Short mmCIF file of N, CA, C and O in Angstrom, two decimals:
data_model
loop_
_atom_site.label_atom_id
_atom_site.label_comp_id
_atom_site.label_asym_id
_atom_site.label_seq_id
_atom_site.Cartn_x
_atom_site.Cartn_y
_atom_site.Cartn_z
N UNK A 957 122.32 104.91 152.77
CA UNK A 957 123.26 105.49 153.70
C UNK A 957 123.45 104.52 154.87
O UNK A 957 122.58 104.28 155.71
N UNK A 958 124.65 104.02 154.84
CA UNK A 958 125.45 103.34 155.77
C UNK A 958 125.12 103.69 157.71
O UNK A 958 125.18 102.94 158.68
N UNK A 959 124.76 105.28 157.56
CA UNK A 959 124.77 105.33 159.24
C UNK A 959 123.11 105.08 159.43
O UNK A 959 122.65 104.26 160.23
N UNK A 960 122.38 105.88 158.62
CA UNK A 960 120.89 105.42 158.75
C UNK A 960 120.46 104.23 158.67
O UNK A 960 119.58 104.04 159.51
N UNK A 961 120.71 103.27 158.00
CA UNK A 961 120.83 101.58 158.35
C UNK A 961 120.66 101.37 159.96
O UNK A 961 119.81 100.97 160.76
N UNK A 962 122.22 101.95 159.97
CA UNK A 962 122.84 101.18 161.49
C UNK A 962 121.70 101.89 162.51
O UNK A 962 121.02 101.31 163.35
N UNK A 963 121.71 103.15 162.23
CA UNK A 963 120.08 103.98 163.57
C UNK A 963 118.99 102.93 163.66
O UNK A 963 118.63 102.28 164.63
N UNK A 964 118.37 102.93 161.97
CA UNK A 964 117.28 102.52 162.02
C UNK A 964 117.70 100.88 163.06
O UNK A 964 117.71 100.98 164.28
N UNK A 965 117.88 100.04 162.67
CA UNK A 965 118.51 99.04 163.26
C UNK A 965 118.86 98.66 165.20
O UNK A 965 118.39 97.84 165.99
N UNK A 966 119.68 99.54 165.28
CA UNK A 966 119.42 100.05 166.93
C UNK A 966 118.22 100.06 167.26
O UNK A 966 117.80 99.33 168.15
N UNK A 967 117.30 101.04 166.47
CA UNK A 967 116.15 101.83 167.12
C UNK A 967 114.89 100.81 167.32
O UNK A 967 114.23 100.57 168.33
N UNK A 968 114.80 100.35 166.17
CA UNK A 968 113.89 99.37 165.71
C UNK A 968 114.07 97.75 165.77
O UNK A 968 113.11 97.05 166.12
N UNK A 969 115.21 97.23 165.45
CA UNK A 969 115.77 96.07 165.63
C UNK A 969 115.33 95.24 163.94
O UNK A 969 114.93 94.08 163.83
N UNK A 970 115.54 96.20 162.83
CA UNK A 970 115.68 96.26 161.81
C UNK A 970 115.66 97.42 160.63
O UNK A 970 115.51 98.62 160.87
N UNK A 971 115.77 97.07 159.81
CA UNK A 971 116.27 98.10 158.42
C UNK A 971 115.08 97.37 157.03
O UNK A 971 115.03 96.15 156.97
N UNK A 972 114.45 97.97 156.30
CA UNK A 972 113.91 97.66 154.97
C UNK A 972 114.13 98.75 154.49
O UNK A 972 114.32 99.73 155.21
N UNK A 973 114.17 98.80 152.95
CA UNK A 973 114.94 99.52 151.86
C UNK A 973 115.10 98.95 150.45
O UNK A 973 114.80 97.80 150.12
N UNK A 974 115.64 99.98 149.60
CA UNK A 974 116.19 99.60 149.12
C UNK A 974 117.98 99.65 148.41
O UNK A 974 118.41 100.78 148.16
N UNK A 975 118.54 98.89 148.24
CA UNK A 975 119.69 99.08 147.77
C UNK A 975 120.14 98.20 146.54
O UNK A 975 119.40 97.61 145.75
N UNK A 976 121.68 98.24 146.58
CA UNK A 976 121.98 97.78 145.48
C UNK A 976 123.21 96.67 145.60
O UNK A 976 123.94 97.02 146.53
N UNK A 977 123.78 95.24 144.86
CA UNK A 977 124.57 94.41 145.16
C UNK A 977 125.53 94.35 144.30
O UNK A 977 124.88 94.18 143.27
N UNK A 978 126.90 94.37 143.90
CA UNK A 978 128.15 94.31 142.89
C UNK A 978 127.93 93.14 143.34
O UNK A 978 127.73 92.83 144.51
N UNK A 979 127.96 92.13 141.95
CA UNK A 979 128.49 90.87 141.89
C UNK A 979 130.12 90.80 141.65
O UNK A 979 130.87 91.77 141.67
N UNK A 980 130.53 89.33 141.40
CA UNK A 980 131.72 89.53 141.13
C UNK A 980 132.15 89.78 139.97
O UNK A 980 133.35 90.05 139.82
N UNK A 981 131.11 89.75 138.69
CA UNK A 981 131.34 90.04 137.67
C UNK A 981 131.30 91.80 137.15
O UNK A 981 131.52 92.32 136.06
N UNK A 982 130.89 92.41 138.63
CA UNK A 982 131.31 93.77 138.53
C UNK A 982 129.43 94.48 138.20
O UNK A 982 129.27 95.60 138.70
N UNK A 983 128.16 93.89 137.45
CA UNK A 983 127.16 93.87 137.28
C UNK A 983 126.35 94.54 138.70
O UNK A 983 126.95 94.02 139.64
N UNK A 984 125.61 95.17 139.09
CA UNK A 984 124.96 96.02 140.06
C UNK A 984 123.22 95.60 139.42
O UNK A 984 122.48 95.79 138.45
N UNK A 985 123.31 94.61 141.30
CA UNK A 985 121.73 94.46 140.55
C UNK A 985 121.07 95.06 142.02
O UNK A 985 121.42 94.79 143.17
N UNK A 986 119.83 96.11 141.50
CA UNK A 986 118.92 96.83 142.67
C UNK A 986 118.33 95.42 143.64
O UNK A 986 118.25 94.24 143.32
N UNK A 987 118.08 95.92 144.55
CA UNK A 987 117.35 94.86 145.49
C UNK A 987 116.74 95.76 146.53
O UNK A 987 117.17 96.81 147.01
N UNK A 988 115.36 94.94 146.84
CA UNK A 988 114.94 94.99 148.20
C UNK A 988 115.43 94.52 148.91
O UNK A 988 115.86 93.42 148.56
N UNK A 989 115.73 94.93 150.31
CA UNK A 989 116.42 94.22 151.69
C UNK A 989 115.68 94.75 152.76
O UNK A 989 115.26 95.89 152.94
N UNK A 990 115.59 93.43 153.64
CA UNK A 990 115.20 93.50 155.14
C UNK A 990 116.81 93.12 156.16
O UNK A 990 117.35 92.02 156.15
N UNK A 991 117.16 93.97 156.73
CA UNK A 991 118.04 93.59 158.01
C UNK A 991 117.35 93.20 159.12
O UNK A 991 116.58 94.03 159.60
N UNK A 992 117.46 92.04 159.70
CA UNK A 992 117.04 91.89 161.06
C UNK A 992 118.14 91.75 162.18
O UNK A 992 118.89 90.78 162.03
N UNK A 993 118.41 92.69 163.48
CA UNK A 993 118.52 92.12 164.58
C UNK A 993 118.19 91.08 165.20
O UNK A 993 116.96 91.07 165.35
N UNK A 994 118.82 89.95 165.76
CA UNK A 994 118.54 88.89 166.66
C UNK A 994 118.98 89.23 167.95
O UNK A 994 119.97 89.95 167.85
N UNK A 995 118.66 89.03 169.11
CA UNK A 995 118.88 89.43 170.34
C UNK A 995 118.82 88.01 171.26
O UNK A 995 118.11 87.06 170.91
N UNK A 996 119.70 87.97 172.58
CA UNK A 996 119.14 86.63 173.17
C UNK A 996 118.37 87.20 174.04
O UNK A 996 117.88 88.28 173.71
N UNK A 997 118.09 86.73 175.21
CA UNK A 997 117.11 87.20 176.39
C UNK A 997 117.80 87.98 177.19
O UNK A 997 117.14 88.37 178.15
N UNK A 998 119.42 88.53 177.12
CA UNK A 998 119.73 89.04 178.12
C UNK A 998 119.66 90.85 177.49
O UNK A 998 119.84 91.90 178.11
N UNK A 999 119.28 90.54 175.83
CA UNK A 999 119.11 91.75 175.26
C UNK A 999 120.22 91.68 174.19
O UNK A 999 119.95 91.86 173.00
N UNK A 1000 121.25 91.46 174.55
CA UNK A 1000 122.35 91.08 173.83
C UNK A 1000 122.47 90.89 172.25
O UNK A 1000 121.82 89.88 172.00
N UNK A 1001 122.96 91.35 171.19
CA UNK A 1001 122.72 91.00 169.73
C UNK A 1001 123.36 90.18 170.09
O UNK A 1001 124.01 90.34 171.13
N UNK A 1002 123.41 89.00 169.37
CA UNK A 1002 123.59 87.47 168.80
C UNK A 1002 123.94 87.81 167.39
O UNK A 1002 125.13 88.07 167.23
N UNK A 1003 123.29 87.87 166.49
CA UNK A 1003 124.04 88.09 165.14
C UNK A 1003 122.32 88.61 163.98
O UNK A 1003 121.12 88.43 164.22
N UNK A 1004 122.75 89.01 163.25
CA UNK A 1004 122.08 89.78 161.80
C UNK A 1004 121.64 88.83 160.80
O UNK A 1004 122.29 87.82 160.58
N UNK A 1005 120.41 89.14 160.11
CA UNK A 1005 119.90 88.45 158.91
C UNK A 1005 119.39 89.05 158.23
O UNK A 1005 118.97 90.13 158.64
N UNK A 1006 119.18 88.66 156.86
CA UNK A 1006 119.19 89.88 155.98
C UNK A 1006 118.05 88.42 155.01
O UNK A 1006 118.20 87.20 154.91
N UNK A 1007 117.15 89.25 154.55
CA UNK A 1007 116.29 88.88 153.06
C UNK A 1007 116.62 89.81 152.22
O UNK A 1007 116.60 90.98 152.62
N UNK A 1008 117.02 89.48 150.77
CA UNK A 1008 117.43 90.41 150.18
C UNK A 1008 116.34 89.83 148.56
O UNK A 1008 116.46 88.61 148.48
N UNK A 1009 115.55 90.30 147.58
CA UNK A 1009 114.83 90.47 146.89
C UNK A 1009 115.80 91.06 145.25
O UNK A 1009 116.58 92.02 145.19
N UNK A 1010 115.54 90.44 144.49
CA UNK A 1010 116.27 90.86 143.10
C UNK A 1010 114.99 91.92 142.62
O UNK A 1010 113.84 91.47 142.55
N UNK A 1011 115.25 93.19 142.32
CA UNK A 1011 114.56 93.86 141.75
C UNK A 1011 114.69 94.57 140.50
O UNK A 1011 114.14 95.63 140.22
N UNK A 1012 115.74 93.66 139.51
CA UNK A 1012 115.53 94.35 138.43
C UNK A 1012 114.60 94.09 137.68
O UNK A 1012 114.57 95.01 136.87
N UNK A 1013 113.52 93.10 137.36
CA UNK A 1013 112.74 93.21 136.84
C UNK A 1013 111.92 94.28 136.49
O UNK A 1013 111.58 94.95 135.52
N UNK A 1014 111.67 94.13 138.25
CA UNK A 1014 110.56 95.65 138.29
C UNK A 1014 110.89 96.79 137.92
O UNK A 1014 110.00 97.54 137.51
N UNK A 1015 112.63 97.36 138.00
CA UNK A 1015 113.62 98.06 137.88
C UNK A 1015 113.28 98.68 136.24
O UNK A 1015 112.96 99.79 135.83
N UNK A 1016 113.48 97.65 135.71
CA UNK A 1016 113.58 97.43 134.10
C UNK A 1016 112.13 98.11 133.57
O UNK A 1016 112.09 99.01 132.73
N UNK A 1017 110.62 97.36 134.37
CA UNK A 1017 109.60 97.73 134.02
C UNK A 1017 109.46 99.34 134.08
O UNK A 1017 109.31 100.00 133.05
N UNK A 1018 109.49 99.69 134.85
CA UNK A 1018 109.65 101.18 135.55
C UNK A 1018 110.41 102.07 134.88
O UNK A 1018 110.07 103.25 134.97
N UNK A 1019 111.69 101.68 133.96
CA UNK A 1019 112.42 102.44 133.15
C UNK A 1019 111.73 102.60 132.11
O UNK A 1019 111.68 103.70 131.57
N UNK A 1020 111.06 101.54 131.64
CA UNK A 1020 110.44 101.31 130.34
C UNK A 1020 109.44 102.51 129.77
O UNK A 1020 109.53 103.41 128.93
N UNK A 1021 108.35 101.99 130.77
CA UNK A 1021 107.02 102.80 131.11
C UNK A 1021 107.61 104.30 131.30
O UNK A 1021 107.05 105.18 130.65
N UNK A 1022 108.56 104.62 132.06
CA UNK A 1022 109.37 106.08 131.84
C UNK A 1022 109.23 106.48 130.57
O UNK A 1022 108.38 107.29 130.21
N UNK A 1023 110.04 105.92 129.84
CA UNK A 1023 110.82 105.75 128.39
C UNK A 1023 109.50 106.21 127.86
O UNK A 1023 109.32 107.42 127.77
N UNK A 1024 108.39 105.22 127.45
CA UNK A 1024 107.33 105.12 126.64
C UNK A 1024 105.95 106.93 127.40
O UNK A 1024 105.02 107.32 126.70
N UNK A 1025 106.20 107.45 128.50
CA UNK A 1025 105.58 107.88 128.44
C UNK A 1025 106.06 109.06 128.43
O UNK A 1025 105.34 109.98 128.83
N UNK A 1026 107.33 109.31 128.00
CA UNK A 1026 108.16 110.83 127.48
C UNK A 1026 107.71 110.57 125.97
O UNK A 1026 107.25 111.45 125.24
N UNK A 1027 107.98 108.81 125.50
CA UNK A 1027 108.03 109.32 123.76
C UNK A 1027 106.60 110.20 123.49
O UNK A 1027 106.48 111.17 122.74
N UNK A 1028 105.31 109.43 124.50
CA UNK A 1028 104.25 109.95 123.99
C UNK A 1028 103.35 111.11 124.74
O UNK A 1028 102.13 111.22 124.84
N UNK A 1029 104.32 111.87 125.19
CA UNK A 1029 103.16 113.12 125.45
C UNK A 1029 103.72 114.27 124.96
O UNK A 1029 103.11 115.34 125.01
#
């Protein structure tokens, strides 16, 4: 959610989460993300940075292990 981002962000002077990225090939891959606020000394934002983490691997693992532990109980 778009406004809880922006709170957390204000409040804290960042955002971690997770979400998700459309490439241009239209493909949606999950990710971890950090937003950071930058500020200068007068308090002032300056501008935003973001680490963003590919998580379908883990994504994939997690479906799996789902999958496998409906077939067997």
């Amino acid at each position: 959610n778009v406004d809880k981002v922006n709170k957390d962000i204000r409040l804290k002077g960042f955002w971690k989460g997770e979400s998700e990225i459309k490439t241009t090939s239209g493909t949606i891959i999950p990710v971890s993300q950090v937003i950071m606020e930058h500020k200068n000394q007068d308090g002032t934002t300056e501008f935003y940075s973001t680490i963003i983490r590919d998580m379908s691997e883990i994504k994939n693992a997690e479906q799996e292990l789902r999958e496998r532990e409906h077939r067997y109980k």
